[in-house]
CSV table of N, CA and C in Angstrom, one decimal:
chain,number,residue,atom,x,y,z
A,71,UNK,N,-0.8,-16.7,-11.7
A,71,UNK,CA,0.5,-16.3,-11.2
A,71,UNK,C,1.3,-15.8,-12.4
A,72,UNK,N,1.9,-14.6,-12.2
A,72,UNK,CA,2.7,-14.0,-13.3
A,72,UNK,C,4.0,-14.8,-13.5
A,73,UNK,N,4.4,-14.9,-14.7
A,73,UNK,CA,5.7,-15.7,-15.0
A,73,UNK,C,6.9,-14.9,-14.6
A,74,UNK,N,8.0,-15.6,-14.3
A,74,UNK,CA,9.2,-14.9,-13.9
A,74,UNK,C,10.3,-15.4,-14.8
A,75,UNK,N,11.3,-14.6,-15.0
A,75,UNK,CA,12.5,-15.0,-15.8
A,75,UNK,C,13.7,-14.3,-15.1
A,76,UNK,N,14.9,-14.8,-15.6
A,76,UNK,CA,16.2,-14.3,-15.1
A,76,UNK,C,16.2,-12.7,-15.3
A,77,UNK,N,16.6,-12.0,-14.3
A,77,UNK,CA,16.7,-10.6,-14.4
A,77,UNK,C,15.5,-9.8,-13.8
A,78,UNK,N,14.4,-10.5,-13.6
A,78,UNK,CA,13.2,-9.9,-13.1
A,78,UNK,C,13.5,-9.4,-11.6
A,79,UNK,N,12.9,-8.2,-11.3
A,79,UNK,CA,12.9,-7.7,-9.9
A,79,UNK,C,11.7,-8.3,-9.2
A,80,UNK,N,11.9,-9.0,-8.1
A,80,UNK,CA,10.9,-9.7,-7.4
A,80,UNK,C,10.9,-9.4,-5.9
A,81,UNK,N,9.9,-9.8,-5.2
A,81,UNK,CA,9.9,-9.9,-3.7
A,81,UNK,C,9.9,-11.3,-3.3
A,82,UNK,N,10.7,-11.6,-2.3
A,82,UNK,CA,10.7,-13.0,-1.7
A,82,UNK,C,10.5,-12.9,-0.2
A,83,UNK,N,9.9,-13.9,0.3
A,83,UNK,CA,9.6,-14.0,1.8
A,83,UNK,C,11.0,-13.8,2.5
A,84,UNK,N,11.0,-13.0,3.5
A,84,UNK,CA,12.2,-12.7,4.3
A,84,UNK,C,12.3,-13.7,5.4
A,85,UNK,N,13.6,-13.9,5.8
A,85,UNK,CA,13.9,-14.7,7.0
A,85,UNK,C,13.9,-13.9,8.2
A,86,UNK,N,13.8,-12.6,8.1
A,86,UNK,CA,13.9,-11.7,9.2
A,86,UNK,C,12.5,-11.4,9.8
A,87,UNK,N,12.4,-11.3,11.1
A,87,UNK,CA,11.1,-11.0,11.7
A,87,UNK,C,10.7,-9.6,11.6
A,88,UNK,N,11.6,-8.7,11.2
A,88,UNK,CA,11.3,-7.3,11.1
A,88,UNK,C,10.6,-6.9,9.8
A,89,UNK,N,10.9,-7.6,8.7
A,89,UNK,CA,10.3,-7.4,7.4
A,89,UNK,C,9.6,-8.6,6.9
A,90,UNK,N,8.6,-8.5,6.1
A,90,UNK,CA,7.9,-9.6,5.5
A,90,UNK,C,8.6,-10.1,4.2
A,91,UNK,N,9.0,-9.1,3.4
A,91,UNK,CA,9.5,-9.4,2.1
A,91,UNK,C,10.8,-8.6,1.8
A,92,UNK,N,11.7,-9.2,1.0
A,92,UNK,CA,12.9,-8.5,0.6
A,92,UNK,C,12.9,-8.4,-0.9
A,93,UNK,N,13.3,-7.3,-1.5
A,93,UNK,CA,13.4,-7.1,-2.9
A,93,UNK,C,14.7,-7.7,-3.4
A,94,UNK,N,14.6,-8.4,-4.5
A,94,UNK,CA,15.8,-9.0,-5.1
A,94,UNK,C,15.6,-9.2,-6.6
A,95,UNK,N,16.6,-9.8,-7.2
A,95,UNK,CA,16.6,-10.1,-8.6
A,95,UNK,C,16.8,-11.5,-8.9
A,96,UNK,N,16.0,-12.1,-9.9
A,96,UNK,CA,16.1,-13.5,-10.2
A,96,UNK,C,17.4,-13.7,-10.9
A,97,UNK,N,18.2,-14.7,-10.4
A,97,UNK,CA,19.4,-15.1,-11.0
A,97,UNK,C,19.2,-16.2,-11.9
A,98,UNK,N,18.5,-17.3,-11.5
A,98,UNK,CA,18.1,-18.4,-12.3
A,98,UNK,C,16.7,-18.8,-11.9
A,99,UNK,N,16.1,-19.5,-12.9
A,99,UNK,CA,14.7,-20.0,-12.6
A,99,UNK,C,14.6,-21.4,-13.3
A,100,UNK,N,14.3,-22.4,-12.6
A,100,UNK,CA,14.1,-23.7,-13.2
A,100,UNK,C,12.6,-24.1,-13.1
A,101,UNK,N,11.9,-24.0,-14.2
A,101,UNK,CA,10.5,-24.2,-14.3
A,101,UNK,C,10.2,-25.7,-13.9
A,102,UNK,N,11.0,-26.6,-14.3
A,102,UNK,CA,10.7,-28.0,-14.0
A,102,UNK,C,10.8,-28.3,-12.5
A,103,UNK,N,11.6,-27.6,-11.7
A,103,UNK,CA,11.7,-27.8,-10.3
A,103,UNK,C,10.8,-26.7,-9.6
A,104,UNK,N,10.3,-25.7,-10.3
A,104,UNK,CA,9.5,-24.7,-9.7
A,104,UNK,C,10.3,-23.9,-8.6
A,105,UNK,N,11.6,-23.7,-8.9
A,105,UNK,CA,12.5,-23.1,-7.9
A,105,UNK,C,13.3,-22.0,-8.6
A,106,UNK,N,13.7,-21.0,-7.9
A,106,UNK,CA,14.5,-19.9,-8.4
A,106,UNK,C,15.6,-19.5,-7.4
A,107,UNK,N,16.7,-19.0,-7.9
A,107,UNK,CA,17.7,-18.4,-7.1
A,107,UNK,C,17.5,-16.9,-7.2
A,108,UNK,N,17.5,-16.2,-6.1
A,108,UNK,CA,17.2,-14.8,-6.1
A,108,UNK,C,18.4,-14.1,-5.3
A,109,UNK,N,18.9,-13.1,-6.0
A,109,UNK,CA,20.0,-12.3,-5.3
A,109,UNK,C,19.3,-11.2,-4.5
A,110,UNK,N,19.6,-11.3,-3.1
A,110,UNK,CA,19.0,-10.3,-2.2
A,110,UNK,C,20.1,-9.8,-1.3
A,111,UNK,N,20.3,-8.5,-1.4
A,111,UNK,CA,21.3,-7.8,-0.5
A,111,UNK,C,22.7,-8.4,-0.6
A,112,UNK,N,23.2,-8.8,-1.7
A,112,UNK,CA,24.5,-9.4,-1.8
A,112,UNK,C,24.7,-10.9,-1.7
A,113,UNK,N,23.6,-11.5,-1.3
A,113,UNK,CA,23.7,-13.0,-1.1
A,113,UNK,C,22.6,-13.6,-2.1
A,114,UNK,N,22.7,-14.9,-2.3
A,114,UNK,CA,21.8,-15.6,-3.2
A,114,UNK,C,21.0,-16.5,-2.3
A,115,UNK,N,19.7,-16.6,-2.6
A,115,UNK,CA,18.7,-17.3,-1.8
A,115,UNK,C,17.9,-18.2,-2.7
A,116,UNK,N,17.7,-19.5,-2.3
A,116,UNK,CA,16.8,-20.4,-3.1
A,116,UNK,C,15.4,-20.1,-2.6
A,117,UNK,N,14.4,-20.0,-3.6
A,117,UNK,CA,13.0,-19.8,-3.2
A,117,UNK,C,12.1,-20.6,-4.1
A,118,UNK,N,11.0,-21.1,-3.5
A,118,UNK,CA,10.0,-21.8,-4.3
A,118,UNK,C,9.2,-20.7,-5.1
A,119,UNK,N,8.7,-21.1,-6.2
A,119,UNK,CA,8.0,-20.1,-7.1
A,119,UNK,C,6.8,-19.5,-6.4
A,120,UNK,N,6.2,-20.3,-5.6
A,120,UNK,CA,5.0,-19.8,-4.9
A,120,UNK,C,5.3,-18.7,-3.9
A,121,UNK,N,6.6,-18.6,-3.4
A,121,UNK,CA,6.9,-17.6,-2.4
A,121,UNK,C,7.5,-16.3,-3.1
A,122,UNK,N,7.5,-16.3,-4.4
A,122,UNK,CA,8.1,-15.2,-5.2
A,122,UNK,C,6.9,-14.3,-5.8
A,123,UNK,N,7.0,-13.0,-5.5
A,123,UNK,CA,6.0,-12.1,-6.1
A,123,UNK,C,6.7,-11.0,-6.9
A,124,UNK,N,6.1,-10.7,-8.0
A,124,UNK,CA,6.7,-9.7,-8.9
A,124,UNK,C,6.7,-8.3,-8.2
A,125,UNK,N,7.8,-7.6,-8.5
A,125,UNK,CA,7.9,-6.2,-8.0
A,125,UNK,C,7.7,-5.2,-9.1
A,126,UNK,N,7.3,-4.0,-8.7
A,126,UNK,CA,7.2,-2.9,-9.6
A,126,UNK,C,8.5,-2.2,-9.8
A,127,UNK,N,8.6,-1.4,-10.8
A,127,UNK,CA,9.8,-0.6,-11.0
A,127,UNK,C,9.8,0.5,-9.9
A,128,UNK,N,11.0,0.9,-9.6
A,128,UNK,CA,11.2,1.8,-8.4
A,128,UNK,C,10.5,3.1,-8.7
A,129,UNK,N,10.3,3.5,-9.9
A,129,UNK,CA,9.6,4.8,-10.2
A,129,UNK,C,8.2,4.8,-9.8
A,130,UNK,N,7.6,3.6,-9.5
A,130,UNK,CA,6.2,3.5,-9.1
A,130,UNK,C,6.1,3.6,-7.5
A,131,UNK,N,7.2,3.5,-6.8
A,131,UNK,CA,7.2,3.6,-5.4
A,131,UNK,C,6.5,4.9,-4.9
A,132,UNK,N,5.6,4.8,-4.0
A,132,UNK,CA,4.9,6.0,-3.5
A,132,UNK,C,3.7,6.4,-4.2
A,133,UNK,N,3.1,5.6,-5.0
A,133,UNK,CA,1.9,5.9,-5.7
A,133,UNK,C,0.8,6.2,-4.7
A,134,UNK,N,0.0,7.2,-4.9
A,134,UNK,CA,-1.1,7.5,-3.9
A,134,UNK,C,-2.3,6.6,-4.1
A,135,UNK,N,-2.4,5.9,-5.2
A,135,UNK,CA,-3.5,5.0,-5.5
A,135,UNK,C,-2.9,3.7,-5.9
A,136,UNK,N,-3.1,2.6,-5.1
A,136,UNK,CA,-2.5,1.3,-5.4
A,136,UNK,C,-2.9,0.7,-6.7
A,137,UNK,N,-4.1,1.1,-7.2
A,137,UNK,CA,-4.6,0.5,-8.5
A,137,UNK,C,-3.7,1.0,-9.7
A,138,UNK,N,-2.8,2.0,-9.5
A,138,UNK,CA,-1.9,2.4,-10.5
A,138,UNK,C,-0.7,1.6,-10.6
A,139,UNK,N,-0.5,0.7,-9.6
A,139,UNK,CA,0.7,-0.1,-9.6
A,139,UNK,C,0.5,-1.2,-10.7
A,140,UNK,N,1.6,-1.5,-11.4
A,140,UNK,CA,1.5,-2.5,-12.5
A,140,UNK,C,1.4,-3.9,-11.9
A,141,UNK,N,2.1,-4.1,-10.8
A,141,UNK,CA,2.0,-5.4,-10.1
A,141,UNK,C,1.3,-5.1,-8.8
A,142,UNK,N,0.2,-5.7,-8.5
A,142,UNK,CA,-0.5,-5.5,-7.2
A,142,UNK,C,-0.6,-6.8,-6.5
A,143,UNK,N,0.2,-7.0,-5.5
A,143,UNK,CA,0.2,-8.2,-4.7
A,143,UNK,C,0.5,-7.8,-3.2
A,144,UNK,N,0.5,-8.7,-2.3
A,144,UNK,CA,0.7,-8.4,-0.9
A,144,UNK,C,2.0,-7.6,-0.7
A,145,UNK,N,3.1,-8.0,-1.4
A,145,UNK,CA,4.4,-7.4,-1.1
A,145,UNK,C,4.4,-6.0,-1.7
A,146,UNK,N,3.9,-5.8,-2.9
A,146,UNK,CA,3.9,-4.4,-3.5
A,146,UNK,C,3.0,-3.5,-2.7
A,147,UNK,N,1.9,-4.0,-2.3
A,147,UNK,CA,1.0,-3.2,-1.5
A,147,UNK,C,1.6,-2.7,-0.2
A,148,UNK,N,2.2,-3.6,0.5
A,148,UNK,CA,2.9,-3.3,1.8
A,148,UNK,C,4.1,-2.3,1.6
A,149,UNK,N,4.8,-2.6,0.5
A,149,UNK,CA,6.0,-1.7,0.2
A,149,UNK,C,5.5,-0.3,-0.2
A,150,UNK,N,4.5,-0.2,-1.0
A,150,UNK,CA,4.0,1.1,-1.4
A,150,UNK,C,3.5,1.9,-0.2
A,151,UNK,N,2.8,1.2,0.7
A,151,UNK,CA,2.3,1.9,1.9
A,151,UNK,C,3.4,2.4,2.8
A,152,UNK,N,4.5,1.5,2.9
A,152,UNK,CA,5.7,1.9,3.7
A,152,UNK,C,6.4,3.1,3.1
A,153,UNK,N,6.5,3.1,1.8
A,153,UNK,CA,7.2,4.2,1.1
A,153,UNK,C,6.4,5.5,1.4
A,154,UNK,N,5.1,5.5,1.2
A,154,UNK,CA,4.3,6.7,1.4
A,154,UNK,C,4.3,7.1,2.9
A,155,UNK,N,4.3,6.2,3.8
A,155,UNK,CA,4.3,6.5,5.2
A,155,UNK,C,5.6,7.1,5.6
A,156,UNK,N,6.7,6.6,5.1
A,156,UNK,CA,8.1,7.2,5.4
A,156,UNK,C,8.4,8.4,4.6
A,157,UNK,N,7.6,8.8,3.7
A,157,UNK,CA,7.9,10.0,2.9
A,157,UNK,C,7.6,11.3,3.7
A,158,UNK,N,8.1,12.4,3.3
A,158,UNK,CA,7.9,13.7,4.0
A,158,UNK,C,6.6,14.3,3.6
A,159,UNK,N,5.8,13.6,2.7
A,159,UNK,CA,4.5,14.1,2.3
A,159,UNK,C,3.6,14.0,3.5
A,160,UNK,N,2.9,15.1,3.9
A,160,UNK,CA,2.0,15.1,5.0
A,160,UNK,C,0.8,14.1,4.8
A,161,UNK,N,0.4,13.8,3.6
A,161,UNK,CA,-0.7,12.9,3.4
A,161,UNK,C,-0.2,11.5,3.2
A,162,UNK,N,1.0,11.2,3.4
A,162,UNK,CA,1.6,9.9,3.2
A,162,UNK,C,1.0,8.8,4.0
A,163,UNK,N,0.3,9.1,5.1
A,163,UNK,CA,-0.3,8.1,5.9
A,163,UNK,C,-1.6,7.6,5.3
A,164,UNK,N,-2.0,8.3,4.2
A,164,UNK,CA,-3.3,7.9,3.5
A,164,UNK,C,-2.9,7.4,2.1
A,165,UNK,N,-3.4,6.2,1.8
A,165,UNK,CA,-3.2,5.6,0.5
A,165,UNK,C,-4.6,5.0,0.1
A,166,UNK,N,-5.0,5.1,-1.2
A,166,UNK,CA,-6.2,4.5,-1.6
A,166,UNK,C,-6.0,3.3,-2.5
A,167,UNK,N,-6.9,2.4,-2.6
A,167,UNK,CA,-6.9,1.3,-3.5
A,167,UNK,C,-8.3,1.4,-4.1
A,168,UNK,N,-8.5,2.1,-5.2
A,168,UNK,CA,-9.9,2.3,-5.7
A,168,UNK,C,-10.7,3.1,-4.7
A,169,UNK,N,-11.7,2.5,-4.2
A,169,UNK,CA,-12.6,3.2,-3.3
A,169,UNK,C,-12.3,2.9,-1.8
A,170,UNK,N,-11.2,2.2,-1.6
A,170,UNK,CA,-10.8,1.8,-0.3
A,170,UNK,C,-9.7,2.7,0.2
A,171,UNK,N,-9.9,3.4,1.4
A,171,UNK,CA,-8.9,4.2,2.0
A,171,UNK,C,-8.1,3.5,3.0
A,172,UNK,N,-6.8,3.5,2.9
A,172,UNK,CA,-5.9,2.8,3.9
A,172,UNK,C,-5.3,3.9,4.6
A,173,UNK,N,-5.5,4.0,5.9
A,173,UNK,CA,-4.9,5.0,6.8
A,173,UNK,C,-4.0,4.3,7.8
A,174,UNK,N,-2.8,4.9,7.9
A,174,UNK,CA,-1.8,4.4,8.9
A,174,UNK,C,-1.5,5.5,9.9
A,175,UNK,N,-1.6,5.2,11.2
A,175,UNK,CA,-1.3,6.2,12.2
A,175,UNK,C,0.1,6.7,12.1
A,176,UNK,N,0.2,8.1,11.8
A,176,UNK,CA,1.5,8.7,11.6
A,176,UNK,C,2.3,8.8,12.9
A,177,UNK,N,1.7,8.7,14.1
A,177,UNK,CA,2.3,8.9,15.4
A,177,UNK,C,3.1,10.2,15.5
A,178,UNK,N,2.5,11.3,14.8
A,178,UNK,CA,3.1,12.6,14.9
A,178,UNK,C,2.0,13.6,14.5
A,179,UNK,N,2.1,14.8,14.8
A,179,UNK,CA,1.2,15.9,14.4
A,179,UNK,C,1.4,16.2,12.9
A,180,UNK,N,0.3,16.3,12.2
A,180,UNK,CA,0.3,16.6,10.8
A,180,UNK,C,-0.4,17.9,10.6
A,181,UNK,N,0.2,18.7,9.7
A,181,UNK,CA,-0.4,20.0,9.4
A,181,UNK,C,-1.7,19.9,8.5
A,182,UNK,N,-1.9,18.7,7.9
A,182,UNK,CA,-3.1,18.5,7.1
A,182,UNK,C,-4.3,18.5,8.0
A,183,UNK,N,-4.1,18.4,9.3
A,183,UNK,CA,-5.3,18.5,10.2
A,183,UNK,C,-5.6,19.9,10.7
A,184,UNK,N,-4.8,20.9,10.3
A,184,UNK,CA,-5.1,22.3,10.6
A,184,UNK,C,-6.4,22.6,9.8
A,185,UNK,N,-7.2,23.5,10.4
A,185,UNK,CA,-8.5,23.8,9.8
A,185,UNK,C,-8.3,24.5,8.4
A,186,UNK,N,-7.1,25.1,8.2
A,186,UNK,CA,-6.9,25.8,6.9
A,186,UNK,C,-6.6,24.9,5.8
A,187,UNK,N,-6.3,23.6,6.1
A,187,UNK,CA,-5.9,22.7,5.0
A,187,UNK,C,-7.1,22.0,4.4
A,188,UNK,N,-7.1,21.9,3.1
A,188,UNK,CA,-8.3,21.2,2.4
A,188,UNK,C,-8.0,19.7,2.2
A,189,UNK,N,-6.8,19.2,2.3
A,189,UNK,CA,-6.5,17.8,2.1
A,189,UNK,C,-7.3,17.0,3.2
A,190,UNK,N,-7.3,17.5,4.4
A,190,UNK,CA,-8.0,16.8,5.5
A,190,UNK,C,-9.5,16.7,5.1
A,191,UNK,N,-10.1,17.8,4.6
A,191,UNK,CA,-11.5,17.7,4.3
A,191,UNK,C,-11.7,16.7,3.2
A,192,UNK,N,-10.8,16.6,2.2
A,192,UNK,CA,-10.9,15.6,1.2
A,192,UNK,C,-10.9,14.2,1.8
A,193,UNK,N,-10.0,13.9,2.7
A,193,UNK,CA,-9.9,12.6,3.3
A,193,UNK,C,-11.2,12.2,4.1
A,194,UNK,N,-11.7,13.2,4.8
A,194,UNK,CA,-13.0,13.0,5.5
A,194,UNK,C,-14.1,12.7,4.5
A,195,UNK,N,-14.2,13.5,3.5
A,195,UNK,CA,-15.3,13.3,2.5
A,195,UNK,C,-15.2,12.0,1.8
A,196,UNK,N,-13.9,11.5,1.5
A,196,UNK,CA,-13.7,10.2,0.9
A,196,UNK,C,-14.2,9.1,1.8
A,197,UNK,N,-13.9,9.2,3.1
A,197,UNK,CA,-14.3,8.2,4.0
A,197,UNK,C,-15.8,8.2,4.2
A,198,UNK,N,-16.4,9.4,4.2
A,198,UNK,CA,-17.8,9.6,4.3
A,198,UNK,C,-18.5,9.0,3.1
A,199,UNK,N,-18.0,9.3,1.9
A,199,UNK,CA,-18.6,8.7,0.7
A,199,UNK,C,-18.5,7.2,0.8
A,200,UNK,N,-17.4,6.6,1.3
A,200,UNK,CA,-17.3,5.2,1.3
A,200,UNK,C,-18.4,4.6,2.2
A,201,UNK,N,-18.6,5.3,3.4
A,201,UNK,CA,-19.6,4.8,4.3
A,201,UNK,C,-21.0,4.9,3.7
A,202,UNK,N,-21.4,6.0,3.2
A,202,UNK,CA,-22.8,6.2,2.8
A,202,UNK,C,-23.0,5.6,1.4
A,203,UNK,N,-21.9,5.5,0.6
A,203,UNK,CA,-22.0,4.8,-0.7
A,203,UNK,C,-22.2,3.3,-0.5
A,204,UNK,N,-21.6,2.7,0.5
A,204,UNK,CA,-21.7,1.3,0.7
A,204,UNK,C,-23.1,1.0,1.2
A,205,UNK,N,-23.7,1.9,2.0
A,205,UNK,CA,-25.0,1.6,2.5
A,205,UNK,C,-26.1,1.7,1.4
A,206,UNK,N,-25.8,2.3,0.3
A,206,UNK,CA,-26.8,2.4,-0.8
A,206,UNK,C,-26.7,1.1,-1.7
A,207,UNK,N,-25.7,0.3,-1.5
A,207,UNK,CA,-25.6,-0.9,-2.3
A,207,UNK,C,-26.4,-2.0,-1.6
A,208,UNK,N,-26.7,-3.0,-2.4
A,208,UNK,CA,-27.4,-4.2,-1.8
A,208,UNK,C,-26.4,-5.0,-1.1
A,209,UNK,N,-26.8,-5.7,-0.1
A,209,UNK,CA,-25.9,-6.6,0.6
A,209,UNK,C,-25.4,-5.9,1.9
A,210,UNK,N,-24.6,-6.6,2.6
A,210,UNK,CA,-24.1,-6.0,3.9
A,210,UNK,C,-22.8,-5.2,3.7
A,211,UNK,N,-22.9,-3.9,3.9
A,211,UNK,CA,-21.6,-3.1,3.7
A,211,UNK,C,-20.7,-3.4,4.8
A,212,UNK,N,-19.4,-3.2,4.6
A,212,UNK,CA,-18.3,-3.4,5.6
A,212,UNK,C,-17.6,-2.0,5.7
A,213,UNK,N,-17.5,-1.6,6.9
A,213,UNK,CA,-16.8,-0.3,7.1
A,213,UNK,C,-16.1,-0.4,8.4
A,214,UNK,N,-14.8,0.0,8.4
A,214,UNK,CA,-14.0,0.0,9.6
A,214,UNK,C,-13.3,1.3,9.8
A,215,UNK,N,-13.5,2.0,10.9
A,215,UNK,CA,-12.9,3.3,11.2
A,215,UNK,C,-12.5,3.3,12.6
A,216,UNK,N,-11.3,3.7,12.9
A,216,UNK,CA,-10.9,3.8,14.3
A,216,UNK,C,-10.5,5.2,14.6
A,217,UNK,N,-10.6,5.6,15.8
A,217,UNK,CA,-10.2,7.0,16.2
A,217,UNK,C,-11.4,7.9,16.2
A,218,UNK,N,-11.2,9.1,16.6
A,218,UNK,CA,-12.4,10.0,16.7
A,218,UNK,C,-12.9,10.5,15.3
A,219,UNK,N,-14.1,10.8,15.3
A,219,UNK,CA,-14.8,11.1,14.0
A,219,UNK,C,-14.7,12.6,13.8
A,220,UNK,N,-14.3,13.0,12.5
A,220,UNK,CA,-14.3,14.4,12.1
A,220,UNK,C,-15.3,14.6,10.9
A,221,UNK,N,-16.1,13.6,10.6
A,221,UNK,CA,-17.0,13.7,9.5
A,221,UNK,C,-18.0,14.8,9.6
A,222,UNK,N,-18.5,15.0,10.8
A,222,UNK,CA,-19.5,16.0,11.0
A,222,UNK,C,-18.9,17.4,10.8
A,223,UNK,N,-17.6,17.6,11.2
A,223,UNK,CA,-16.9,18.8,10.9
A,223,UNK,C,-16.7,19.1,9.4
A,224,UNK,N,-16.4,18.0,8.7
A,224,UNK,CA,-16.3,18.2,7.2
A,224,UNK,C,-17.6,18.5,6.6
A,225,UNK,N,-18.7,17.9,7.1
A,225,UNK,CA,-20.0,18.2,6.5
A,225,UNK,C,-20.4,19.7,6.7
A,226,UNK,N,-20.0,20.2,7.9
A,226,UNK,CA,-20.3,21.6,8.2
A,226,UNK,C,-19.6,22.6,7.3
A,227,UNK,N,-18.4,22.2,6.8
A,227,UNK,CA,-17.5,23.0,6.0
A,227,UNK,C,-18.1,23.1,4.6
A,228,UNK,N,-18.9,22.1,4.2
A,228,UNK,CA,-19.4,22.1,2.8
A,228,UNK,C,-20.4,23.2,2.5
């Protein structure tokens, strides 16, 4: 577990049902009690050390590959995916973590799915590589894909 100190930007478990974590700043930290006071949205909240996760600097928000995040934990992963999803970037519904593709349903038409766009082909080829690359390794591969398949269309374009 990464150490925290006064002034660190962190994520703490939210009391709200709409969000999992809230970004805040450590006001005080007592190592002997394993407790911290965190300033969140104008108020101060007491939190156990186990419920505090380090946050990244805001300039890292929206990274296309989560492995580039300095702090990689549940809160930073969810936040980065949310920032990418809410961006105006057409490919924001796709984020990778190494060889893992995370796709979030955009609930809107995207121009990257036009036949003229090459980003869509890249996404299909990446998921295709993940499927067939996993089958070449020893052990039982895991692959989850929902929705209709466009892999055969991408293969025809090669």
